[in-house]
XYZ file of C-alpha atoms in Angstrom:
738
model
C -5.678 41.666 -29.658
C -8.073 43.020 -27.054
C -11.307 44.260 -28.640
C -12.622 46.963 -26.354
C -12.596 45.371 -22.905
C -12.691 41.853 -24.309
C -9.743 39.455 -24.266
C -9.050 37.380 -27.368
C -8.230 33.732 -26.757
C -7.379 31.010 -29.257
C -7.782 27.344 -28.379
C -5.841 24.899 -30.576
C -7.342 21.386 -30.725
C -6.836 18.665 -33.279
C -10.482 17.550 -33.224
C -13.688 17.240 -31.230
C -14.222 13.650 -32.237
C -14.126 11.866 -28.854
C -12.282 11.708 -25.533
C -12.008 13.324 -22.118
C -9.947 16.365 -23.142
C -12.413 17.129 -25.945
C -15.351 16.869 -23.562
C -13.546 19.047 -21.027
C -12.862 21.724 -23.644
C -16.503 21.837 -24.720
C -17.639 22.102 -21.088
C -15.149 24.923 -20.538
C -16.301 26.806 -23.644
C -19.893 26.554 -22.462
C -18.994 28.224 -19.178
C -17.168 31.307 -20.518
C -18.593 34.791 -20.003
C -18.701 35.978 -23.629
C -19.261 39.551 -22.600
C -15.614 39.512 -21.513
C -13.960 37.157 -24.015
C -13.782 36.564 -27.735
C -12.935 32.912 -28.289
C -11.594 31.280 -31.456
C -11.152 27.541 -31.856
C -8.613 26.111 -34.324
C -9.560 22.572 -35.483
C -8.388 20.190 -38.190
C -11.961 19.255 -39.116
C -15.424 20.382 -38.078
C -16.824 17.018 -37.132
C -16.912 14.677 -34.124
C -19.163 13.722 -31.219
C -18.690 17.096 -29.509
C -18.557 19.368 -32.569
C -22.219 20.405 -32.292
C -21.840 21.215 -28.585
C -19.528 24.196 -29.170
C -21.415 27.417 -28.274
C -22.364 29.711 -31.161
C -20.258 32.534 -29.672
C -17.091 30.596 -30.513
C -15.591 31.196 -33.973
C -14.253 28.007 -35.504
C -11.160 28.127 -37.718
C -11.110 24.909 -39.736
C -7.948 23.719 -41.465
C -9.495 21.085 -43.703
C -13.143 21.279 -44.737
C -12.837 18.173 -46.872
C -12.735 15.126 -44.624
C -11.525 12.911 -47.418
C -7.970 14.101 -47.937
C -6.247 13.351 -51.249
C -5.161 9.723 -51.609
C -1.524 10.655 -52.195
C -1.353 12.712 -48.997
C -2.873 9.894 -46.938
C -0.452 7.334 -48.375
C 2.515 9.589 -47.656
C 1.226 10.105 -44.123
C 0.976 6.345 -43.461
C 4.418 5.660 -44.915
C 6.105 8.424 -42.914
C 4.274 7.334 -39.766
C 5.505 3.758 -40.274
C 9.114 4.976 -40.454
C 8.729 7.299 -37.460
C 8.785 10.448 -39.573
C 5.263 11.696 -38.935
C 6.529 15.093 -37.760
C 8.047 15.763 -41.155
C 4.698 14.918 -42.739
C 3.074 17.584 -40.528
C 5.862 20.022 -41.321
C 5.580 19.442 -45.058
C 1.786 19.273 -45.515
C 0.329 21.300 -42.681
C 2.701 23.976 -41.390
C 2.104 26.445 -44.207
C -1.659 25.834 -44.190
C -1.809 26.752 -40.506
C 0.381 29.829 -40.946
C -1.762 31.041 -43.846
C -5.003 30.459 -41.932
C -3.791 32.473 -38.968
C -2.149 35.356 -40.882
C -3.161 38.699 -39.469
C -4.717 37.217 -36.298
C -3.594 38.512 -32.873
C -4.498 36.998 -29.490
C -3.948 37.836 -25.866
C -3.565 34.118 -25.127
C -3.116 31.000 -27.263
C -3.826 27.648 -25.610
C -2.943 24.266 -27.100
C -5.484 22.221 -25.190
C -4.070 18.789 -25.906
C -0.592 17.327 -26.067
C 0.688 16.054 -29.430
C -0.464 17.644 -32.715
C -2.155 20.570 -30.947
C 1.167 21.573 -29.404
C 2.973 21.231 -32.757
C 0.367 23.449 -34.472
C 0.698 25.933 -31.604
C 4.464 26.113 -32.130
C 3.856 27.270 -35.750
C 1.858 30.380 -34.724
C 3.698 31.718 -31.675
C 3.905 35.202 -33.239
C 0.115 35.481 -33.210
C -0.098 35.482 -29.410
C 1.229 37.411 -26.407
C 0.873 34.620 -23.839
C 1.090 30.888 -24.532
C -0.299 27.985 -22.509
C -0.272 24.259 -23.168
C -2.441 21.632 -21.455
C -1.280 18.108 -20.537
C -4.012 15.608 -19.659
C -2.165 12.312 -19.236
C 0.871 10.634 -17.708
C 3.292 11.054 -20.613
C 6.022 9.128 -18.821
C 4.092 5.870 -19.004
C 1.913 6.676 -22.031
C 4.110 8.697 -24.329
C 1.628 8.637 -27.186
C 2.728 12.024 -28.553
C 6.302 11.222 -29.580
C 5.349 10.397 -33.198
C 4.460 14.084 -33.726
C 7.960 15.364 -32.869
C 11.420 14.894 -34.326
C 12.688 13.708 -30.922
C 12.094 13.987 -27.181
C 14.425 16.995 -27.260
C 12.212 18.663 -29.855
C 9.046 17.945 -27.844
C 10.684 19.372 -24.718
C 11.672 22.508 -26.657
C 8.073 23.046 -27.787
C 6.911 22.956 -24.172
C 9.661 25.360 -23.155
C 8.327 27.869 -25.710
C 5.204 28.126 -23.550
C 4.717 30.577 -20.702
C 2.949 27.911 -18.642
C 2.318 24.220 -18.951
C -0.959 23.208 -17.281
C -1.576 19.729 -15.856
C -4.811 18.089 -14.756
C -3.167 16.394 -11.750
C -0.027 16.450 -9.640
C 0.790 12.938 -10.832
C 0.663 14.033 -14.493
C 2.919 16.975 -13.624
C 5.466 14.858 -11.727
C 5.634 12.222 -14.456
C 6.009 14.938 -17.099
C 8.966 16.457 -15.249
C 10.441 13.002 -14.878
C 10.337 12.687 -18.670
C 11.301 16.210 -19.773
C 12.447 18.272 -16.748
C 11.387 21.540 -18.420
C 12.278 24.961 -17.052
C 8.871 26.385 -17.996
C 6.431 27.395 -15.280
C 4.134 24.464 -14.441
C 0.727 24.548 -12.768
C -1.996 22.099 -11.821
C -5.627 22.924 -12.670
C -8.053 20.137 -11.943
C -10.637 19.262 -14.550
C -13.826 21.297 -14.707
C -16.771 19.237 -13.487
C -20.218 19.977 -14.897
C -22.122 18.671 -11.873
C -25.610 19.503 -13.148
C -25.162 17.539 -16.354
C -23.613 14.592 -14.505
C -26.552 14.419 -12.102
C -29.045 14.623 -14.951
C -27.306 11.850 -16.891
C -26.906 9.705 -13.775
C -30.650 9.865 -13.112
C -31.271 8.346 -16.523
C -30.057 5.013 -15.182
C -31.126 2.951 -12.203
C -28.545 0.731 -10.488
C -29.770 -2.025 -8.206
C -27.516 -1.734 -5.146
C -27.468 -5.316 -3.929
C -23.779 -5.174 -3.080
C -20.782 -2.846 -3.271
C -20.842 -1.490 -6.818
C -17.964 -0.156 -8.904
C -18.807 1.829 -12.037
C -16.159 2.677 -14.628
C -16.750 5.404 -17.198
C -14.450 6.061 -20.120
C -13.311 5.029 -23.580
C -11.998 1.501 -24.139
C -8.419 2.518 -24.839
C -5.172 1.292 -23.297
C -4.492 4.527 -21.420
C -7.658 4.089 -19.354
C -6.336 0.754 -17.992
C -9.749 -0.808 -17.533
C -8.006 -4.157 -17.243
C -6.473 -2.987 -13.964
C -9.882 -3.160 -12.236
C -9.670 -6.946 -12.551
C -6.354 -6.967 -10.721
C -7.568 -4.441 -8.163
C -10.688 -6.470 -7.453
C -8.526 -9.456 -6.560
C -6.704 -7.564 -3.812
C -9.688 -5.439 -2.766
C -10.800 -7.871 -0.102
C -7.774 -8.137 2.178
C -4.597 -7.643 0.187
C -4.369 -11.222 -0.994
C -5.327 -12.980 2.252
C -8.354 -14.477 0.513
C -6.831 -17.490 -1.236
C -8.694 -18.813 -4.267
C -6.016 -21.332 -5.336
C -3.367 -22.673 -2.975
C -1.182 -24.007 -5.782
C -0.859 -21.042 -8.121
C 0.829 -17.632 -8.184
C -1.080 -14.359 -8.467
C -0.580 -12.832 -11.888
C 0.694 -9.611 -10.305
C 3.681 -11.490 -8.872
C 4.599 -13.467 -11.978
C 4.418 -17.172 -12.745
C 5.205 -20.418 -10.961
C 8.358 -20.606 -13.100
C 9.364 -17.177 -11.754
C 8.897 -18.406 -8.185
C 10.881 -21.585 -8.794
C 13.675 -19.477 -10.287
C 13.564 -17.169 -7.264
C 13.921 -20.127 -4.870
C 16.904 -21.508 -6.824
C 18.683 -18.170 -6.998
C 18.069 -17.427 -3.314
C 19.480 -20.783 -2.279
C 22.601 -20.160 -4.393
C 23.134 -17.055 -2.253
C 22.436 -18.823 1.044
C 19.112 -17.004 1.416
C 15.908 -18.650 2.617
C 12.342 -18.155 1.407
C 9.565 -18.201 3.991
C 5.992 -18.437 2.766
C 3.008 -16.671 4.324
C 0.317 -19.348 4.454
C -3.389 -18.715 5.155
C -5.307 -21.822 6.237
C -7.871 -20.516 8.727
C -9.978 -19.382 5.772
C -10.059 -19.252 2.001
C -11.605 -16.951 -0.562
C -15.290 -17.439 -1.376
C -14.000 -17.967 -4.923
C -12.049 -21.068 -3.901
C -13.213 -24.273 -5.572
C -13.885 -25.862 -2.167
C -16.279 -23.100 -1.125
C -18.097 -23.037 -4.448
C -18.690 -26.767 -4.094
C -19.622 -26.346 -0.435
C -22.540 -24.094 -1.472
C -24.132 -26.741 -3.676
C -27.469 -27.938 -2.185
C -26.678 -31.631 -2.461
C -27.326 -33.983 0.441
C -24.329 -36.112 -0.527
C -22.040 -33.115 -1.153
C -18.555 -34.140 0.133
C -17.611 -30.453 0.482
C -20.647 -29.425 2.530
C -18.652 -29.752 5.755
C -15.474 -28.048 4.479
C -16.675 -24.748 5.977
C -18.664 -23.809 9.068
C -22.339 -23.649 8.118
C -25.203 -23.129 10.560
C -28.931 -22.487 10.431
C -30.111 -19.081 11.627
C -31.547 -18.590 15.118
C -34.876 -16.775 15.468
C -34.483 -15.265 12.023
C -31.021 -13.933 12.851
C -27.403 -15.067 12.771
C -26.485 -18.326 14.581
C -24.692 -16.356 17.329
C -23.579 -12.819 18.195
C -19.943 -13.125 17.114
C -18.422 -10.096 15.427
C -16.034 -10.112 12.508
C -12.515 -8.747 13.012
C -13.366 -6.436 10.109
C -16.564 -5.096 11.748
C -20.149 -6.305 11.602
C -21.405 -9.842 12.090
C -19.121 -12.840 11.621
C -21.913 -14.625 9.734
C -23.089 -14.299 6.137
C -26.417 -15.624 4.902
C -26.405 -17.743 1.750
C -29.858 -17.955 0.074
C -28.801 -20.949 -2.008
C -28.382 -23.132 1.055
C -30.664 -21.144 3.395
C -27.787 -21.197 5.893
C -25.126 -18.922 7.323
C -21.382 -19.435 6.965
C -18.772 -18.196 9.457
C -16.204 -15.575 8.463
C -14.041 -14.214 11.254
C -12.657 -11.701 8.768
C -14.171 -10.470 5.480
C -17.455 -11.855 4.118
C -15.351 -13.066 1.213
C -13.113 -15.073 3.555
C -15.165 -18.041 4.849
C -13.525 -20.008 7.671
C -12.466 -23.592 7.010
C -13.838 -26.339 9.241
C -10.692 -27.799 10.767
C -12.763 -30.317 12.718
C -13.235 -32.109 9.388
C -10.234 -34.458 8.896
C -10.654 -34.208 5.107
C -9.976 -30.455 5.346
C -6.835 -31.048 7.368
C -5.609 -33.670 4.898
C -6.120 -31.283 1.964
C -4.252 -28.528 3.795
C -1.369 -30.824 4.732
C -1.111 -32.148 1.168
C -0.873 -28.572 -0.084
C 1.841 -27.714 2.448
C 3.863 -30.785 1.446
C 3.529 -29.717 -2.180
C 5.100 -26.342 -1.391
C 7.854 -27.918 0.695
C 8.762 -30.083 -2.292
C 9.045 -26.839 -4.287
C 11.899 -25.923 -1.960
C 10.448 -23.271 0.353
C 12.226 -22.936 3.694
C 9.478 -22.113 6.147
C 5.954 -20.930 6.877
C 4.581 -17.845 8.540
C 1.127 -19.107 9.511
C -1.566 -16.466 9.359
C -4.007 -16.371 12.352
C -3.160 -19.998 13.073
C -4.405 -19.697 16.659
C -8.008 -19.353 15.349
C -8.343 -22.628 13.444
C -10.151 -24.485 16.267
C -13.513 -22.951 17.219
C -15.175 -23.267 20.684
C -17.449 -26.274 21.068
C -21.041 -25.403 20.223
C -20.139 -21.879 18.989
C -21.698 -20.122 22.026
C -22.688 -16.454 22.251
C -20.152 -14.094 23.764
C -20.440 -10.919 25.808
C -21.345 -8.099 23.383
C -19.222 -4.949 23.220
C -19.972 -1.354 22.254
C -20.860 -2.357 18.686
C -23.311 -5.032 19.812
C -21.097 -7.892 18.682
C -19.043 -10.239 20.824
C -15.518 -11.572 20.545
C -15.652 -15.051 19.038
C -13.386 -16.594 21.646
C -11.733 -18.623 18.890
C -8.162 -17.815 19.924
C -6.379 -20.921 21.189
C -9.417 -23.115 20.649
C -9.893 -26.566 22.203
C -8.160 -28.588 19.457
C -5.581 -26.136 18.103
C -2.578 -27.964 19.595
C -3.933 -31.340 18.514
C -4.201 -30.079 14.922
C -0.753 -28.463 14.955
C 0.836 -31.644 16.282
C -0.840 -33.501 13.428
C 0.520 -30.886 10.987
C 3.974 -31.364 12.444
C 3.808 -35.173 12.071
C 2.487 -35.082 8.511
C 4.412 -32.086 7.147
C 6.796 -29.999 9.217
C 8.946 -32.770 10.707
C 9.821 -34.085 7.234
C 11.650 -30.931 6.126
C 14.269 -28.471 7.384
C 11.854 -25.622 8.005
C 11.420 -22.553 10.181
C 7.872 -21.926 11.343
C 6.220 -19.051 13.144
C 2.546 -18.833 13.987
C 0.591 -15.588 14.147
C -1.179 -16.180 17.437
C -3.322 -13.243 18.413
C -4.567 -13.610 21.983
C -1.935 -16.188 22.893
C -0.941 -16.377 26.549
C 2.515 -17.169 27.861
C 1.415 -20.654 28.867
C -0.169 -21.284 25.489
C 2.979 -20.048 23.730
C 5.009 -22.700 25.547
C 2.802 -25.276 23.830
C 2.909 -23.694 20.367
C 6.711 -23.292 20.403
C 7.716 -26.055 22.804
C 11.400 -26.871 22.818
C 10.531 -30.494 21.917
C 9.642 -29.271 18.417
C 6.281 -31.016 18.322
C 4.386 -27.980 16.945
C 6.021 -24.731 15.712
C 9.371 -23.006 16.209
C 7.932 -19.769 17.563
C 4.845 -17.562 17.639
C 4.002 -13.937 17.127
C 2.280 -12.575 20.204
C 0.826 -9.081 20.276
C 0.525 -8.234 23.942
C 3.243 -5.588 23.691
C 1.671 -3.888 20.640
C -1.730 -3.156 22.188
C -3.030 -0.209 24.104
C -2.369 0.405 27.719
C -4.628 -0.919 30.460
C -5.326 2.618 31.569
C -6.859 3.481 28.189
C -10.654 3.624 27.998
C -10.800 1.470 24.879
C -14.479 1.616 24.001
C -13.638 0.961 20.362
C -11.024 -1.755 20.612
C -7.707 -0.938 19.001
C -8.912 2.341 17.505
C -8.873 4.525 20.593
C -5.970 2.772 22.287
C -2.974 4.750 23.459
C 0.640 4.008 24.061
C 0.911 2.056 27.247
C 3.133 3.422 30.032
C 6.737 2.313 29.701
C 6.765 0.350 33.004
C 3.818 -1.745 31.738
C 5.451 -2.288 28.348
C 8.747 -3.338 29.946
C 7.029 -5.848 32.207
C 5.215 -7.433 29.254
C 8.374 -7.861 27.183
C 10.332 -9.018 30.214
C 7.673 -11.562 31.179
C 7.990 -13.138 27.740
C 11.783 -13.021 27.883
C 12.011 -14.847 31.203
C 8.872 -16.962 30.795
C 10.029 -18.686 27.594
C 13.666 -18.971 28.623
C 14.715 -22.598 28.162
C 11.147 -23.616 27.306
C 10.333 -21.978 23.976
C 11.688 -19.337 21.618
C 10.708 -15.680 21.331
C 9.806 -13.734 18.212
C 11.127 -10.195 18.491
C 9.270 -7.540 16.532
C 7.884 -4.040 16.782
C 6.523 -3.688 13.236
C 4.600 -5.753 10.739
C 1.907 -5.324 8.078
C -0.801 -5.156 10.760
C 0.805 -2.530 13.008
C 1.596 1.175 12.696
C 5.196 2.078 12.013
C 7.298 1.395 15.101
C 9.117 4.731 15.139
C 5.720 6.500 15.097
C 4.124 4.262 17.733
C 6.970 3.487 20.150
C 9.478 6.216 19.279
C 9.332 9.794 17.992
C 8.988 10.426 14.255
C 9.647 14.163 14.381
C 12.415 15.450 12.154
C 14.588 16.029 15.214
C 14.279 12.595 16.782
C 13.159 10.137 14.077
C 16.602 8.706 13.270
C 17.891 8.634 16.815
C 14.728 7.035 18.232
C 14.624 4.464 15.388
C 18.167 3.417 16.322
C 17.209 3.250 19.999
C 14.227 0.993 19.290
C 16.390 -1.280 17.128
C 18.922 -1.558 19.952
C 16.312 -2.334 22.585
C 14.828 -5.151 20.510
C 17.948 -6.711 18.950
C 19.727 -7.197 22.265
C 16.935 -9.462 23.561
C 16.725 -13.243 23.313
C 14.792 -14.509 20.323
C 14.648 -14.079 16.583
C 14.409 -10.434 15.470
C 12.093 -9.563 12.591
C 12.809 -6.400 10.613
C 9.729 -5.246 8.719
C 10.294 -3.525 5.372
C 11.256 0.101 5.905
C 11.883 -0.313 9.622
C 15.608 -0.443 8.835
C 15.244 2.996 7.209
C 13.204 4.562 9.983
C 10.082 4.804 7.797
C 7.156 6.286 9.705
C 3.360 6.614 9.556
C 1.869 8.153 6.424
C -0.598 10.452 8.233
C -3.057 10.581 5.318
C -5.498 13.510 5.487
C -8.210 12.026 3.279
C -10.266 8.909 3.919
C -9.975 8.125 0.199
C -6.234 7.617 0.681
C -6.836 4.512 2.818
C -7.185 1.035 1.256
C -7.274 -1.293 4.274
C -10.628 -3.065 4.621
C -10.302 -3.144 8.418
C -9.798 0.639 8.540
C -12.609 1.458 6.114
C -15.089 -0.862 7.799
C -14.176 0.519 11.227
C -14.679 4.084 9.971
C -18.148 3.195 8.685
C -19.188 1.302 11.806
C -17.843 3.751 14.386
C -19.051 6.933 12.684
C -22.476 5.570 11.758
C -23.377 3.504 14.823
C -21.115 4.621 17.682
C -21.187 8.402 17.349
C -17.473 8.823 16.596
C -16.875 12.019 14.619
C -15.045 12.121 11.294
C -12.222 14.096 12.881
C -11.842 11.615 15.735
C -11.825 8.639 13.399
C -9.264 10.202 11.069
C -7.071 10.701 14.136
C -7.424 7.010 14.965
C -6.539 6.003 11.407
C -3.484 8.241 11.352
C -2.155 6.528 14.475
C -3.310 2.925 14.168
C -4.367 2.040 10.601
C -2.570 -0.904 9.027
C -2.062 1.182 5.887
C 0.640 3.127 7.731
C 2.862 0.066 7.358
C 1.668 -0.753 3.847
C 2.770 2.309 1.936
C 5.292 1.483 -0.820
C 8.898 0.799 0.079
C 10.936 3.989 -0.287
C 13.838 3.006 -2.526
C 14.987 6.422 -3.724
C 13.907 10.043 -4.217
C 12.487 9.593 -7.732
C 8.764 9.587 -8.493
C 6.809 7.128 -6.324
C 9.972 6.580 -4.283
C 11.308 4.330 -7.053
C 8.693 1.732 -6.159
C 7.022 1.790 -9.570
C 6.892 3.810 -12.769
C 3.165 3.230 -12.813
C 0.552 4.164 -10.259
C 1.043 2.485 -6.860
C -1.913 0.747 -5.252
C -1.681 3.137 -2.305
C -0.085 6.563 -1.925
C 3.605 6.811 -1.173
C 4.506 8.497 2.104
C 5.216 12.131 1.232
C 8.558 12.065 3.103
C 10.226 9.707 0.611
C 12.609 12.380 -0.798
C 14.289 12.472 2.638
C 13.775 8.882 3.799
C 14.832 6.302 1.217
C 17.192 3.364 0.791
C 19.420 4.996 -1.827
C 20.330 7.770 0.568
C 20.770 5.578 3.642
C 22.790 2.717 2.159
C 25.696 5.053 1.397
C 25.468 6.932 4.721
C 27.525 5.346 7.534
C 25.440 7.225 10.145
C 22.039 6.215 8.783
C 19.408 4.039 10.446
C 20.176 1.386 7.817
C 23.883 1.286 8.671
C 23.036 1.096 12.366
C 20.786 -1.934 11.757
C 23.615 -3.623 9.871
C 25.802 -3.203 12.944
C 23.088 -4.607 15.220
C 22.754 -7.721 13.045
C 26.544 -8.127 12.860
C 26.796 -7.991 16.648
C 24.192 -10.770 17.018
C 26.287 -12.989 14.747
C 29.502 -12.198 16.633
C 28.275 -12.446 20.235
C 26.629 -15.616 21.556
C 25.535 -13.793 24.692
C 23.017 -11.785 22.630
C 21.476 -15.006 21.305
C 21.660 -17.273 24.346
C 22.243 -15.079 27.408
C 19.785 -14.939 30.303
C 17.688 -11.810 30.686
C 17.082 -9.586 33.713
C 15.074 -6.344 33.861
C 16.496 -3.492 35.965
C 14.666 -0.421 37.275
C 11.248 -1.862 36.341
C 9.276 1.165 37.567
C 11.372 3.795 35.805
C 9.022 5.731 33.517
C 11.719 6.896 31.099
C 14.418 4.220 30.902
C 14.367 0.615 29.709
C 17.406 -1.099 31.240
C 18.184 -4.807 31.196
C 21.139 -7.173 31.355
C 22.079 -10.295 29.430
C 24.206 -12.958 31.180
C 26.159 -15.927 29.778
C 28.768 -17.413 32.105
C 31.020 -14.538 33.171
C 29.936 -12.337 30.285
C 27.523 -9.462 30.773
C 25.706 -7.004 28.546
C 24.133 -3.872 29.982
C 21.472 -2.393 27.669
C 20.295 1.153 28.414
C 17.546 2.896 26.412
C 15.940 6.283 26.986
C 12.359 6.402 25.658
C 11.920 10.154 26.139
C 13.141 13.368 24.527
C 14.639 14.510 27.845
C 18.033 13.827 29.338
C 17.640 11.309 32.123
C 20.089 10.280 34.826
C 21.080 6.620 34.882
C 20.067 5.132 38.252
C 22.999 4.774 40.629
C 22.316 1.072 41.236
C 22.833 0.575 37.479
C 26.007 2.643 37.084
C 27.534 0.749 39.994
C 27.206 -2.498 38.014
C 29.124 -1.174 34.983
C 32.896 -1.519 35.564
C 35.289 1.187 34.416
C 36.792 -1.100 31.749
C 33.396 -1.961 30.214
C 33.395 -1.763 26.418
C 30.783 0.322 24.613
C 29.533 -2.290 22.143
C 27.168 0.034 20.282
C 25.397 3.352 20.799
C 23.344 5.818 18.771
C 25.259 8.932 19.890
C 28.830 9.718 18.859
C 29.488 11.305 22.279
C 28.106 10.045 25.560
C 27.473 11.941 28.768
C 28.678 10.257 31.910
C 25.827 8.952 34.061
C 23.238 10.578 31.751
C 21.281 9.306 28.789
C 20.447 11.898 26.151
C 17.136 12.082 24.286
C 16.282 8.629 22.891
C 19.820 7.457 23.549
C 20.760 3.783 23.527
C 23.964 2.211 24.813
C 25.150 -1.371 25.134
C 28.123 -2.136 27.409
C 29.982 -5.469 27.366
C 32.065 -6.657 30.321
C 33.016 -9.643 32.520
C 32.271 -10.362 36.167
């Protein structure tokens, strides 16, 4: 018990041989104020890498001074361990030894500092202490290494419930623990003690040549540390898989080619189609073509597979900037030349002007079509043809210029060739990601004659408003005024009518969540505004795209820490804008919260279990913290959910030809709150009314006069409507005849 003013504490630890918990304990013991505490340390043996680092003030209580235990005991231990009876070995050979060693001892607090044997030993001497704590250092749900020391999971749970507190080194360890045991004991998180002085001293013992981005891993080579995961992480570090190193294989993380072939077969049995995201503007710098392209051989057949240029006046060939910040050129000392990369330095652009490149790409596409895929989403396809001569552009705030590669001089020629050699031979659906595409260009890409693609993604409606002072491109853009947004969408609706086909989308992997950007993601209005946005989009002419989670009303993640972001575009922009453009950390974090692509890349929220049911492991990026309230499990069974509303929208498109084929007309174009349009097919009419504000707004008289008294309310996001008024974020669709 307390000696004078000193508190007596007993730490229970199986050994000080090796490991993070052992090192942490030694660091902790070396930072105690021994004028206030008397510390005892119960160990199995007095040996190990950290044994000599225990301060002299600590009294060691050693269970076994002889390292070499009797042969019979060791044999029994191995046999009982093999049959899953190791706990009974501890109970039989060690329980009484521990009780005898600790007889007569009294402590204010007893702490079992490691899960497993330490906790079992602690459970034998509960009478010796007033307060009892137990430390958990790992994710026991995924690495349940301790179960051999207990009769059962129920027994292990009971031991933890004998404690006054269970301490965890992280919130993740705590959550996974509760997922496994669901104990009633008080739980707390105490982050590991960091001995900064020692770390700095040890770090200065080594010199690392920083030629490139360096990752250093420190730890024991054991399975729990998952050092093998760094290999997988490194493969997606560049741009989430958009750096292709092999066009005819499947990333290990997604399975095998046999898995994919099985998926295609099973989808087709269910009348589902598989569309492939294909990246042919660039490859990875690890692709065989690029490796061969770098070889300094005058007769190298791959030398012209990529865009190589000599430097100009000791600098890059031109002033083009990468979409991911910095120059679009990377110097290669092996060739004494620069290669073009419109995106990451590890994503060199292919030279589509080389017919051999095009033939290789088309052969690869045919190969996938023969596998049975049903379509292609073509990544940045509008950039494949570069301007003649690669001229300088007008530099922006960062000193770099836009490349001007969008809709290059030969892009339609190359796509027509692709159509002749690949697309026209199969029953496919194709959509091209065409950043910077104009309405006139879109008519060429998605011409009704079918000579190129079926449709394109255009991004005019997702950008910032023209009134925004966008010094930093997308990052400081703001929501454009509703009249401007309506005119953009309407121009595409009427401009492509009868000439080409629209792609309808508000969300994708490159945009913030639609309900956060176009709607209102507050608790009060998130669901209702998500339904309104779905209505506004699905009643238009074109093919609607529903991005994962959009049908649940998933919203931006609003991460508070830069370390939570994974997107290379976001991280590079942070570095460039804070270091060279004078943007503050606070400003940039505000930009990331609104615009970062990672907002749309957080894991799908399947249910309210740990990690939203996305994985039992550690997700590659944090789950949005609102997953307990917003998840598929909850919404699928709720007839009033965003999910159920989307099902109704899709059903209506299948049941009503007017939604698919009807002509479009915008009403009240200057209204700053309401988006109102009609669809017309013969005598049929649809009137679509959407309120984009949190205020009640009167429906213009010229609109109400067009809606007959017998008009049918086809769908709406409020159970009760107010005559001639639209409530906050209300949507209505009326059907009638004229």
